[in-house]
Tab-separated table of C-alpha atoms and ligand atoms in Angstrom:
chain	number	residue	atom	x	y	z
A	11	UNK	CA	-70.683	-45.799	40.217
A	12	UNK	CA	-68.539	-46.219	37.517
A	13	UNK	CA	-67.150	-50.436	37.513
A	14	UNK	CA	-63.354	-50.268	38.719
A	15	UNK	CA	-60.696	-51.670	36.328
A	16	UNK	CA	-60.125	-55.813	37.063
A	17	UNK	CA	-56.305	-55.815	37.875
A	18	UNK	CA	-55.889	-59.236	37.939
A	19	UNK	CA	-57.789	-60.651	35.207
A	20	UNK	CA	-57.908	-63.936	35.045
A	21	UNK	CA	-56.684	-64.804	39.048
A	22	UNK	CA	-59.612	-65.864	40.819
A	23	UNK	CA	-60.062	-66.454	44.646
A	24	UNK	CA	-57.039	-68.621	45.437
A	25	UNK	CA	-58.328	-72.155	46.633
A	26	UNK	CA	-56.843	-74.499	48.820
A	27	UNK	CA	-55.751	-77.619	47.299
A	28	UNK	CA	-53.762	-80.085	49.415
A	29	UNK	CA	-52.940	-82.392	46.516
A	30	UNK	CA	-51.683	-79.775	43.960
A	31	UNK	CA	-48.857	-80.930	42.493
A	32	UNK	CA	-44.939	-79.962	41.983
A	33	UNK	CA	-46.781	-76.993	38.892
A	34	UNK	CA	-49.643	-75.792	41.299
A	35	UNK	CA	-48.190	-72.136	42.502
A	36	UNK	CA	-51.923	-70.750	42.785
A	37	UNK	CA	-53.706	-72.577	45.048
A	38	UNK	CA	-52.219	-72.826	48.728
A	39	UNK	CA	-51.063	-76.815	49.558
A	40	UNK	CA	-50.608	-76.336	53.210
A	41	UNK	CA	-52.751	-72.779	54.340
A	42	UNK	CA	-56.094	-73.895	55.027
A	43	UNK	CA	-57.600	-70.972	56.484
A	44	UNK	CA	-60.232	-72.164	58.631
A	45	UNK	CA	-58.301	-75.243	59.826
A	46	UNK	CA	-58.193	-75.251	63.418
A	47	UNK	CA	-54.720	-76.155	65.240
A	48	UNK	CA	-54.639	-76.447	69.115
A	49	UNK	CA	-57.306	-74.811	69.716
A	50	UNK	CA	-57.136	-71.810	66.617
A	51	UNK	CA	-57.826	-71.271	63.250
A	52	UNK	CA	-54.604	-70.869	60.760
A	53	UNK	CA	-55.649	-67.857	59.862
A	54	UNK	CA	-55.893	-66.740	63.672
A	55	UNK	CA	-52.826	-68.246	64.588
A	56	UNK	CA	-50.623	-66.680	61.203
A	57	UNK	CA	-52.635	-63.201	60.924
A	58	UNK	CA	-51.326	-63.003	57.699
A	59	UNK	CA	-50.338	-59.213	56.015
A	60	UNK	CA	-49.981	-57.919	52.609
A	61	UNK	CA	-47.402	-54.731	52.731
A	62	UNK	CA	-48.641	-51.925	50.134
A	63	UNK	CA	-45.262	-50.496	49.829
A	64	UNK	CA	-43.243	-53.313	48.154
A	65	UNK	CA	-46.143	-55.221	46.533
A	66	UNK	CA	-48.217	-51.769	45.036
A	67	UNK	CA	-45.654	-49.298	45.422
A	68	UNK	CA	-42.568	-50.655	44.265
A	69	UNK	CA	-41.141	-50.688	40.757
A	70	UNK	CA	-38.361	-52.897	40.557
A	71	UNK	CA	-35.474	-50.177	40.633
A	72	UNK	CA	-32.483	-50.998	42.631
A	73	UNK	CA	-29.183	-48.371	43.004
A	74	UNK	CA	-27.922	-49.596	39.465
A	75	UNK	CA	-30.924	-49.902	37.823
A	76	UNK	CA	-34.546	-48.381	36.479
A	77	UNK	CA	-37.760	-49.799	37.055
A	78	UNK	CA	-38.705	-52.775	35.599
A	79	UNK	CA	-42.203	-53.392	36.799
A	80	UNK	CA	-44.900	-51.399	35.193
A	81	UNK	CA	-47.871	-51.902	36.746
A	82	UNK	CA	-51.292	-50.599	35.444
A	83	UNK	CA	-52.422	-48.803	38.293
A	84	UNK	CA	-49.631	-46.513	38.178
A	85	UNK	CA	-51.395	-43.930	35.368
A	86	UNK	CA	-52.786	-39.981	35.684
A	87	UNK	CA	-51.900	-37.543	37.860
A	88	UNK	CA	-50.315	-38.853	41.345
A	89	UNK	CA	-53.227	-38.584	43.169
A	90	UNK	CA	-55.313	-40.737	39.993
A	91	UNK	CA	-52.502	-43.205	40.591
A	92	UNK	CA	-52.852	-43.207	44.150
A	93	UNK	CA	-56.925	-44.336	43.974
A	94	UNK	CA	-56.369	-46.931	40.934
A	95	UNK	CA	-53.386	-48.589	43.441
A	96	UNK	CA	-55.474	-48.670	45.903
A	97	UNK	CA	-58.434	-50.616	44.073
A	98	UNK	CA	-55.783	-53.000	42.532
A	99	UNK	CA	-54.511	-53.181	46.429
A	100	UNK	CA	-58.041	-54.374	47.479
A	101	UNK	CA	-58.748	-56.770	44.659
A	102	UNK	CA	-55.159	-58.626	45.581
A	103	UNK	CA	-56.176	-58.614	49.201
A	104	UNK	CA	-59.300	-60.552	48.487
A	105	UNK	CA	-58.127	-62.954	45.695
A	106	UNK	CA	-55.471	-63.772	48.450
A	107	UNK	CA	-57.706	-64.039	51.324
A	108	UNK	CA	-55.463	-62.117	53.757
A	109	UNK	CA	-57.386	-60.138	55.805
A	110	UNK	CA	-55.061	-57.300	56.889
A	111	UNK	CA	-52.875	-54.671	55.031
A	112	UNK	CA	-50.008	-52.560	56.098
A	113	UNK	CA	-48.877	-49.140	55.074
A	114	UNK	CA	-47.095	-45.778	55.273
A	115	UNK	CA	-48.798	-42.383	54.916
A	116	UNK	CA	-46.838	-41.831	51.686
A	117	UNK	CA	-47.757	-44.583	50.132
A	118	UNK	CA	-51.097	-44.690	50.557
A	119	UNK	CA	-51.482	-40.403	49.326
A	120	UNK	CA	-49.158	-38.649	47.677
A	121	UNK	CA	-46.902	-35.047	49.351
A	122	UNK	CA	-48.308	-31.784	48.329
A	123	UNK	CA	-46.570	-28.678	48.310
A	124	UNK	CA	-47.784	-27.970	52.258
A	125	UNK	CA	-48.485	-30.413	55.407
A	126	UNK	CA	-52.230	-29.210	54.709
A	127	UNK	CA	-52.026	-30.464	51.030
A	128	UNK	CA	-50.406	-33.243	52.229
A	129	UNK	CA	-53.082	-33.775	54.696
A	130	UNK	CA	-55.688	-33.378	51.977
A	131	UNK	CA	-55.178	-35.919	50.417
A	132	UNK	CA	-54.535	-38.553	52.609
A	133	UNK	CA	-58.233	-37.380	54.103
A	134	UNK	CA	-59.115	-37.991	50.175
A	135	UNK	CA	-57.100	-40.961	50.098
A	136	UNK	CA	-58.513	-42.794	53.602
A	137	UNK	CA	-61.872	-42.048	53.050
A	138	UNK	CA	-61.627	-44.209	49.892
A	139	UNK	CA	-59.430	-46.649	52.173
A	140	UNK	CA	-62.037	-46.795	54.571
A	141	UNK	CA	-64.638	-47.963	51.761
A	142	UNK	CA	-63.155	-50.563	50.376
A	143	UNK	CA	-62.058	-52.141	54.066
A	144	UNK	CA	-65.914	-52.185	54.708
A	145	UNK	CA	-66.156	-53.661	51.392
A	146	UNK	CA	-64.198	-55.883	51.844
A	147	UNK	CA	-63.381	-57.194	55.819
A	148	UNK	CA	-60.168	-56.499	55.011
A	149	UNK	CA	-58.421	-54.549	58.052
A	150	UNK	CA	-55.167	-52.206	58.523
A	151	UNK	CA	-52.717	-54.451	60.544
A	152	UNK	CA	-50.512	-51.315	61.025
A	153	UNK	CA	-49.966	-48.038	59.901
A	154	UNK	CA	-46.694	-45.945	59.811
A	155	UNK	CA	-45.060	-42.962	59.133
A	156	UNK	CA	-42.328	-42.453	56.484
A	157	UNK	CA	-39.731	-40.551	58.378
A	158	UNK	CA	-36.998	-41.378	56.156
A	159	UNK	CA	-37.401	-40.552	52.446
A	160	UNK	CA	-37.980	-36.999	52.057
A	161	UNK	CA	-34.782	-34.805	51.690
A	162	UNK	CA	-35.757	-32.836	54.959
A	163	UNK	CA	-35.454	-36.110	56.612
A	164	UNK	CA	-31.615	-37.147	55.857
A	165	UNK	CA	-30.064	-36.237	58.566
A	166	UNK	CA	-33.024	-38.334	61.060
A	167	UNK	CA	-36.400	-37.267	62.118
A	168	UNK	CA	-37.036	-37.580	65.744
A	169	UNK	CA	-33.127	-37.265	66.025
A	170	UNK	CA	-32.594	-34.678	64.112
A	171	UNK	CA	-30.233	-32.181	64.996
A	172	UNK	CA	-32.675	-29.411	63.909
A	173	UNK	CA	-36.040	-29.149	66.227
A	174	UNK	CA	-37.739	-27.832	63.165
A	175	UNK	CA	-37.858	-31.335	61.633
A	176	UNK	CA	-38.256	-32.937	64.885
A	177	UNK	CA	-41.024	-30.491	64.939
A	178	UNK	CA	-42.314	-31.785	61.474
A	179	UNK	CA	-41.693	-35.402	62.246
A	180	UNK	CA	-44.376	-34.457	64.989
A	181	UNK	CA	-47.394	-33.244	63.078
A	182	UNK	CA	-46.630	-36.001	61.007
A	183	UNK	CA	-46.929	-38.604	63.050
A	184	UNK	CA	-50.108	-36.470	64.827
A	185	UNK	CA	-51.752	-37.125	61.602
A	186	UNK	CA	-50.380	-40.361	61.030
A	187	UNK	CA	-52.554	-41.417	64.645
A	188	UNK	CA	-55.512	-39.804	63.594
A	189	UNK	CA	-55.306	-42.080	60.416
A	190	UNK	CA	-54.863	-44.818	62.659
A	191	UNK	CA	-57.830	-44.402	64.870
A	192	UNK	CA	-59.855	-43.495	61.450
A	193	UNK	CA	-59.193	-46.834	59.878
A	194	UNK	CA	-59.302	-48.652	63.067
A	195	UNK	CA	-55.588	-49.932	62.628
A	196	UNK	CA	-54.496	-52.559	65.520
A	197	UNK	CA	-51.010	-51.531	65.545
A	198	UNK	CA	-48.788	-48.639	64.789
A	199	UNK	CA	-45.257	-48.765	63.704
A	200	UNK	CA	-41.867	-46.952	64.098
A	201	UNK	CA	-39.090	-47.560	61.941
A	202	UNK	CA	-36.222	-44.918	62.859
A	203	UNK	CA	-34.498	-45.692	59.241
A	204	UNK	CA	-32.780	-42.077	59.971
A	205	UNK	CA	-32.451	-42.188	63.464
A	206	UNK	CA	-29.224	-42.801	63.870
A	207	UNK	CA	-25.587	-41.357	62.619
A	208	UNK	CA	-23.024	-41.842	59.695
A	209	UNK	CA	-20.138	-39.873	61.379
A	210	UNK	CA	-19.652	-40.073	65.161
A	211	UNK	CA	-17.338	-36.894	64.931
A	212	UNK	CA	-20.698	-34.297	63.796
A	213	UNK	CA	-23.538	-36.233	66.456
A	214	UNK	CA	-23.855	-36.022	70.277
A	215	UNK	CA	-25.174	-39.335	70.447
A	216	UNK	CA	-26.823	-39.084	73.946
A	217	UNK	CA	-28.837	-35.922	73.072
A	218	UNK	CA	-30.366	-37.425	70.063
A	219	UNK	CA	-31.877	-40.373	71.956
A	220	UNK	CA	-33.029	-38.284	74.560
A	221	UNK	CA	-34.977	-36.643	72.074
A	222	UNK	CA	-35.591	-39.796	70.832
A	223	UNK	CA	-37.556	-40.698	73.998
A	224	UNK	CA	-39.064	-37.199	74.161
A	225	UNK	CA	-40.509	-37.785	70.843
A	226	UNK	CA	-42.097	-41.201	71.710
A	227	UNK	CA	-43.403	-39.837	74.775
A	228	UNK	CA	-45.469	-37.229	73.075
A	229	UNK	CA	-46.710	-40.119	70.835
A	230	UNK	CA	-47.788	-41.889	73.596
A	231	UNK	CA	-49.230	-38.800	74.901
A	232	UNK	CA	-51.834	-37.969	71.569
A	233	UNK	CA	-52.469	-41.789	71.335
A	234	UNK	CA	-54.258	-41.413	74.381
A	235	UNK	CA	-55.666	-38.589	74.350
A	236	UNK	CA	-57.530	-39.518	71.133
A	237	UNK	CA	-58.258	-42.748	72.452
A	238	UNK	CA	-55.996	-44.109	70.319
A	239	UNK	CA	-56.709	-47.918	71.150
A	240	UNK	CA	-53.322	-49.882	69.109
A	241	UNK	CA	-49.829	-51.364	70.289
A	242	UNK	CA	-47.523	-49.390	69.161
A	243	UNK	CA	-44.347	-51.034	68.230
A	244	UNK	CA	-40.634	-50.118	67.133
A	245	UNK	CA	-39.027	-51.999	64.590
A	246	UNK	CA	-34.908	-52.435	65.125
A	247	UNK	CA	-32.776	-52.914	62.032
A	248	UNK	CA	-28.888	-52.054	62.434
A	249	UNK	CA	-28.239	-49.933	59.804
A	250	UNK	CA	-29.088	-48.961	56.175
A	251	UNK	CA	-29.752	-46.073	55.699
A	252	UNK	CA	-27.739	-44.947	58.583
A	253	UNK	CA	-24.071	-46.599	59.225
A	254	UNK	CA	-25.537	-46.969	62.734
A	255	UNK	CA	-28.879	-47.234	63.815
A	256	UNK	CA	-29.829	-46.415	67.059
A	257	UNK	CA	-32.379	-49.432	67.061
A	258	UNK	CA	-29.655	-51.877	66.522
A	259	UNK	CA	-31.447	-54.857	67.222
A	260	UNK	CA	-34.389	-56.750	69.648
A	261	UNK	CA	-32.094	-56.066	73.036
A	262	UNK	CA	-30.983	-52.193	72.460
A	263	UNK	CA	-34.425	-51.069	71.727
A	264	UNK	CA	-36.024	-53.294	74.641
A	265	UNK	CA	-32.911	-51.495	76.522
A	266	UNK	CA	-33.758	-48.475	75.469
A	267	UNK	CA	-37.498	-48.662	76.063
A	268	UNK	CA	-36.818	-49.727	79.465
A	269	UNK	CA	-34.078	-46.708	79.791
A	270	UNK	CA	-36.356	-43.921	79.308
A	271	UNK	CA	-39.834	-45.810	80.790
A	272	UNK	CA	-41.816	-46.311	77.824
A	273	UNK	CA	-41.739	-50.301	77.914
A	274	UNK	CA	-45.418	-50.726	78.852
A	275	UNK	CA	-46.052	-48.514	76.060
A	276	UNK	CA	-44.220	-50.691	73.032
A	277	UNK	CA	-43.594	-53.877	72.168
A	278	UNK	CA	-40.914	-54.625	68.619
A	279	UNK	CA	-42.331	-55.190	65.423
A	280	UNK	CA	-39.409	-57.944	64.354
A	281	UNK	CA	-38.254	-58.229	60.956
A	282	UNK	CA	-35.542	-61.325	60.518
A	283	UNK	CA	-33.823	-59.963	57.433
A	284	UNK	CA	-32.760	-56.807	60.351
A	285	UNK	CA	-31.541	-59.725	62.381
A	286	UNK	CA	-29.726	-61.242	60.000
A	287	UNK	CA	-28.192	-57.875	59.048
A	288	UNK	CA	-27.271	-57.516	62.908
A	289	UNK	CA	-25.279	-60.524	62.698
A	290	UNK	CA	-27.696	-62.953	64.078
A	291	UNK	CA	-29.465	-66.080	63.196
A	292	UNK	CA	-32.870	-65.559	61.884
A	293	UNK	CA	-34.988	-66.237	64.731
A	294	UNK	CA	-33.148	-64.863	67.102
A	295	UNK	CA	-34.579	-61.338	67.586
A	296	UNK	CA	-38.221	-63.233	67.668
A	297	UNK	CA	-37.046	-65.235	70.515
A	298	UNK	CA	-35.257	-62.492	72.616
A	299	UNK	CA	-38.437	-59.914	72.049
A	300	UNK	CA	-40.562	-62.688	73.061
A	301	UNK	CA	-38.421	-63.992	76.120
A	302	UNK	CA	-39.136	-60.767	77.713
A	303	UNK	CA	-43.056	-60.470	76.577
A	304	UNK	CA	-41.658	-58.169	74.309
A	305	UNK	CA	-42.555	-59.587	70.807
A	306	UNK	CA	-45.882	-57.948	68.915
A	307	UNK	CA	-45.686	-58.402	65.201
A	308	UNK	CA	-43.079	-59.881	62.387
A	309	UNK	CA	-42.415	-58.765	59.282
A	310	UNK	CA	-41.862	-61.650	58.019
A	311	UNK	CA	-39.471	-61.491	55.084
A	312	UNK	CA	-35.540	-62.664	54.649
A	313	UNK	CA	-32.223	-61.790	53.147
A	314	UNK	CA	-29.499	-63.238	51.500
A	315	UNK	CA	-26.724	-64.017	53.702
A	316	UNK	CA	-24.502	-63.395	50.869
A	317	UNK	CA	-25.288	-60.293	49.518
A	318	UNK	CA	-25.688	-58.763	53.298
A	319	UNK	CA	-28.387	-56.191	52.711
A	320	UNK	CA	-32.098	-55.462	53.384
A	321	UNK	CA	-33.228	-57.835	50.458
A	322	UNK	CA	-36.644	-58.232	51.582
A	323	UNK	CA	-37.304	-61.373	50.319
A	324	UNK	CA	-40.123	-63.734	50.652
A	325	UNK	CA	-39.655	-66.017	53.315
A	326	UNK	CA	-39.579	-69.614	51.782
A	327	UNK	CA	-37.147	-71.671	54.313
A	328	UNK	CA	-39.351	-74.316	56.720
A	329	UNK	CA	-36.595	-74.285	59.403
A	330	UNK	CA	-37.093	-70.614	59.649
A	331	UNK	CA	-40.881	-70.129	59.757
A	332	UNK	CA	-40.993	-73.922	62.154
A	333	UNK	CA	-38.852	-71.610	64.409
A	334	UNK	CA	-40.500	-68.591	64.232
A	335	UNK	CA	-43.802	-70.304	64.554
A	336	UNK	CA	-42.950	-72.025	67.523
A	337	UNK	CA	-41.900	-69.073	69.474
A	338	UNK	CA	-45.764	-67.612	68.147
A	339	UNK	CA	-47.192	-70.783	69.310
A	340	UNK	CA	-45.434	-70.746	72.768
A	341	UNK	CA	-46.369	-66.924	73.576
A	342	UNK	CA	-49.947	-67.667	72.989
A	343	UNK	CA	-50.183	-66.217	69.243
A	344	UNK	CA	-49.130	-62.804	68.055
A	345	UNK	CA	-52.351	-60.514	68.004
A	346	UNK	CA	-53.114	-57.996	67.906
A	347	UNK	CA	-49.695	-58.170	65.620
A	348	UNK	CA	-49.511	-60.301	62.613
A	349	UNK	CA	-47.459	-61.580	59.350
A	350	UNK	CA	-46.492	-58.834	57.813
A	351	UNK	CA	-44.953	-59.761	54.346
A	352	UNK	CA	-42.800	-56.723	54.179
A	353	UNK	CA	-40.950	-58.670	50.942
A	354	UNK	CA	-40.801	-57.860	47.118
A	355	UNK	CA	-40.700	-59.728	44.762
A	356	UNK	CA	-37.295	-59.427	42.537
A	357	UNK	CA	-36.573	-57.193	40.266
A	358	UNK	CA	-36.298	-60.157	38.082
A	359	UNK	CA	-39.772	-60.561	38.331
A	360	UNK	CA	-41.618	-58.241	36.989
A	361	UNK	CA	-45.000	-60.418	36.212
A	362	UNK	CA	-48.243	-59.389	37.558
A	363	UNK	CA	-48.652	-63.126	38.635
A	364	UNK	CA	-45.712	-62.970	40.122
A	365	UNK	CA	-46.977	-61.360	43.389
A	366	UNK	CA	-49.943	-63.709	44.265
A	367	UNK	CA	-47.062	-66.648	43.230
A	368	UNK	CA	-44.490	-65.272	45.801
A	369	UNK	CA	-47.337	-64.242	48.555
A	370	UNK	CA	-48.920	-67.984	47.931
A	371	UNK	CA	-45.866	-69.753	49.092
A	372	UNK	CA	-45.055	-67.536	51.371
A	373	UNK	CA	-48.194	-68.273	53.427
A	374	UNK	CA	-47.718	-71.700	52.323
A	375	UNK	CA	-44.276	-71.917	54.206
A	376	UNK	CA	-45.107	-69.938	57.290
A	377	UNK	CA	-48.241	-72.614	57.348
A	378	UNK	CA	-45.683	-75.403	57.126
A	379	UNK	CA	-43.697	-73.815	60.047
A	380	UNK	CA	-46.906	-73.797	61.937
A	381	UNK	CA	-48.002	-77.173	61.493
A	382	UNK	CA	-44.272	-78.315	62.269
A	383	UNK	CA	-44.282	-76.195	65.227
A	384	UNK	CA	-47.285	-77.671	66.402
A	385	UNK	CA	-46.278	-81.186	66.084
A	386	UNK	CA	-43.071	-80.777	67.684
A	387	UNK	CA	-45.307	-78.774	70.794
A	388	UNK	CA	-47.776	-81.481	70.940
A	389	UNK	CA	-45.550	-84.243	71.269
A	390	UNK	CA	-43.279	-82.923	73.455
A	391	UNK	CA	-40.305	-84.693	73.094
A	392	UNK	CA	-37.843	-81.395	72.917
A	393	UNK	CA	-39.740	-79.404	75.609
A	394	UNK	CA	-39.420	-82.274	77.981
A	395	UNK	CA	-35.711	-82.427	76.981
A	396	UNK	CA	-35.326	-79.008	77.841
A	397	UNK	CA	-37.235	-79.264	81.056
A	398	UNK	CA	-35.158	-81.939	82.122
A	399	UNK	CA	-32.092	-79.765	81.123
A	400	UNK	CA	-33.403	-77.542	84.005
A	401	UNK	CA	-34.351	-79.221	87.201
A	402	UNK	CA	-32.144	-78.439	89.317
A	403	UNK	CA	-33.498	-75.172	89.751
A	404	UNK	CA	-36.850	-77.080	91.050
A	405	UNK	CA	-35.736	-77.791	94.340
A	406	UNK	CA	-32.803	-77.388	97.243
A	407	UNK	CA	-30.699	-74.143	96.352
A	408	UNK	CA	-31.721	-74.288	92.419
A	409	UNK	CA	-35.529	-73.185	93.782
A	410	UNK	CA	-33.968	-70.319	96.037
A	411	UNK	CA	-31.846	-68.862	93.074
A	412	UNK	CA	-35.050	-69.205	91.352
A	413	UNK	CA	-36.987	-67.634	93.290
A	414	UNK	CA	-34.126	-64.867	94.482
A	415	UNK	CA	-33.578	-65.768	97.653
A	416	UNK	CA	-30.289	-66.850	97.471
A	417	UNK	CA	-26.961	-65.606	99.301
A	418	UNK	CA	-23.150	-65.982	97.837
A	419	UNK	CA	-22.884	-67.705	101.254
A	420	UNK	CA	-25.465	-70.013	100.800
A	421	UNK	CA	-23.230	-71.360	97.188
A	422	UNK	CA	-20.318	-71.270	99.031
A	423	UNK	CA	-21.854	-73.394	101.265
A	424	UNK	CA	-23.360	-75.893	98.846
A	425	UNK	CA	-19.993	-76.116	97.064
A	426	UNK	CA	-18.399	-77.135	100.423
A	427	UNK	CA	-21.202	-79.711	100.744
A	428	UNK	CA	-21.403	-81.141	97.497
A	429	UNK	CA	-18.279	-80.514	95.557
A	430	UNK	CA	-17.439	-80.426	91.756
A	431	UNK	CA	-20.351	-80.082	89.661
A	432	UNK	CA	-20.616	-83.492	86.982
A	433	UNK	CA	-20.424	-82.408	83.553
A	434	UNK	CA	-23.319	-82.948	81.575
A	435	UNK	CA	-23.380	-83.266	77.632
A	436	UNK	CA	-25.859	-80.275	75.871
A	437	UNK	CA	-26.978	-82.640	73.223
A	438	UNK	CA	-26.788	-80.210	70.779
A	439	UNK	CA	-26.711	-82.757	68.009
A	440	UNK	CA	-29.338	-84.727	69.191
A	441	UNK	CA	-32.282	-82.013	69.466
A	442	UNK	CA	-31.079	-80.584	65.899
A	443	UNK	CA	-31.809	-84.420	65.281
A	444	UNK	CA	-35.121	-84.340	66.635
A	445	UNK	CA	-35.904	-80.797	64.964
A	446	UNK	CA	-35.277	-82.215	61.723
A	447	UNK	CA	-37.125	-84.943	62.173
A	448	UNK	CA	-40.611	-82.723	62.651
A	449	UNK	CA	-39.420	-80.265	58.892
B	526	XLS	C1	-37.163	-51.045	56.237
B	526	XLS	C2	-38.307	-51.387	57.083
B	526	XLS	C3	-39.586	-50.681	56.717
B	526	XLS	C4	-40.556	-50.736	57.856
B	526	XLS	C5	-41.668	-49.762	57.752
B	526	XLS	O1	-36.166	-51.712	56.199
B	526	XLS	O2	-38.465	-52.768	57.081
B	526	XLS	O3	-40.123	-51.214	55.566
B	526	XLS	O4	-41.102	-51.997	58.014
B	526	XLS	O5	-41.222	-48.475	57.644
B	527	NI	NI1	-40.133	-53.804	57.952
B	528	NI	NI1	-36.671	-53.865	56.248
């Protein structure tokens, strides 16, 4: 066999190096894979993911602008392109040491002219995938299906007004599962990007989720009979594309999941830069998915509060990833989900180097959050805080609401018995006291 290109010349297998100084961007300062924390490897406990999309796809364009990162895999006919990215993929993976990849069917194989074609080559294309994850040990984290940038998807896929692209949507996503169970992916992903609506006046709102619902079901349906075994998971973001996205946000889709009975057949695949964008803090979409056993994967990536849109940045704040990681920690990890650094690096920043610099400290932070997280865990201090913040639910009338036994009667009752309630101070200051003290 011919000797594939070196993409990277010159990057070797990024070490570990604790005392690297303020210079050091290629060597990790704070991931040490093999590390164990209570109980778990990093590497278990992060699951890191590179996303082939922004980091082997992307070109640097934005709306007012033409690409400005040229990479050298991106030469010959589309399908030549699409094996020399993938190679260049592989070699990144394992210079990185992140053991699992993400991707959509388009990215990974180009559209022909029919679904066959199209099919084709992404046979073509995952055989060659298949390969190098043998290779290599490096696994699919998830796979999805790009429902949202070809023209005969603008006006939504699964909630399309038109059955005939529902109907294509379908024997995409039929293929997109058989890719899934080739490659032995642990999760699959929907991102409704088009399901949703930019005029209220043209879209009967509760049809389209309906169909919605239908189309999941079906999903569900093929996963199983192929013996399809992944978590599937839906990824909220409020809008963009759409004005208004029927996924708003961690509690519409768990809503929504629980609506139409498919909630033991998802969990959300949170991305904070769509919280953010839904007008929340950061974390909080982690924290509500996983407050109701709900949360399965992150892509782990942020915004910029003051441009407002999907930026996709690398996540580099230690109060976020401490947060983040602590909600992980407190869940019992996130597998068979994982990191997923659904991020790109600026168009500004158009360096080959670039993407193992941005990925490095990436991980780097998110291993920061971790061992925060798991200081502020082991010691206690805030948990007990929080505890204590509770008790009165542990006994008397507090254990019966608990437990729902509790009458109207039986708090009219207590009141009678025991009066005005003693106001109690939050302490709001004082744990963001303590939190700081642990970042
Ligand atoms: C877009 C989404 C997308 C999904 C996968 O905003 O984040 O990249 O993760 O389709
Ligand atoms: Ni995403
Ligand atoms: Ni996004």
């Amino acid at each position: 066999m011919e000797k594939e290109t070196e993409y990277f010349a010159g990057i070797a297998k990024i070490p570990y190096l604790p005392d690297g100084g303020a210079r050091d961007v290629m060597c990790f300062k704070h991931y040490n894979a093999e590390e164990v924390l209570m109980g778990r490897k990093m590497e278990d406990w992060l699951r890191f993911s590179v996303c082939y999309w922004h980091s082997f796809c992307g070109t640097g364009t934005d709306p007012f602008g033409f690409p400005t990162h040229h990479r050298p895999w991106n030469q010959g006919s589309p399908m030549e392109a699409a094996k020399k990215r993938l190679h260049a993929a592989f070699e990144f993976f394992s210079k990185l040491g992140v053991k699992y990849y993400t991707f959509h069917d388009r990215d990974m194989a180009p559209e022909g002219l029919t679904l066959e074609e199209t099919n084709w080559n992404l046979d073509e294309m995952t055989d060659l995938a298949l390969q190098l994850q043998n290779q290599t040990g490096v696994k699919v984290l998830w796979v999805t299906c790009n429902l949202f940038a070809h023209p005969r998807y603008m006006n939504g896929a699964a909630t399309n007004p038109d059955c005939h692209v529902l109907a294509y949507a379908g024997a995409q996503v039929k293929k997109g599962l058989d890719i899934a169970k080739k490659l032995g992916a642990e999760n699959f992903v929907f991102w409704g990007g088009r399901e949703g609506f930019h005029s209220i006046h043209n879209t009967h709102v509760a049809a389209e989720l309906r169909h919605m619902a239908v189309f999941f079901k079906m999903a569900v349906k093929y996963k199983e009979k192929i013996g399809l075994k992944c978590q599937f998971l839906i990824e909220p973001k409020p809008k963009e594309p759409c004005k208004h996205q029927y996924d708003y946000d961690a509690m519409s889709v768990i809503g929504f999941l629980k609506h139409y009975d498919l909630d033991s057949h998802f969990k959300l695949n949170i991305e904070p830069n769509h919280t953010t964008l839904a007008g929340h803090s950061y974390e909080h979409d982690v924290v509500m998915a996983s407050a109701f056993g709900m949360l399965g994967s992150v892509d782990s990536n942020t915004g910029a509060p003051d441009l407002g849109w999907d930026t996709d940045q690398f996540p580099m704040d230690i109060r976020n990833t401490t947060l983040v990681m602590k909600t992980i920690i407190e869940q019992g990890g996130l597998q068979p989900g994982g990191l997923n650094f659904d991020a790109k690096v600026r168009r500004e920043s158009p360096d080959l180097e670039d993407l193992f610099i941005a990925h490095i400290a990436a991980m780097d932070a998110f291993s920061r959050g971790l061992r925060n997280a798991v200081r502020i865990i082991e010691e206690g201090t805030m948990s007990s805080m929080v505890m204590e913040r509770y008790s009165s639910f542990r006994h008397g009338i507090g254990q019966k609401v608990e437990d729902g036994s509790a009458s109207l009667e039986e708090m009219e009752d207590f009141v009678k018995q025991h009066g005005e309630p003693k106001v109690t101070s939050g302490k709001q200051e004082k744990y963001e006291a303590i939190f700081n003290h642990y970042i």
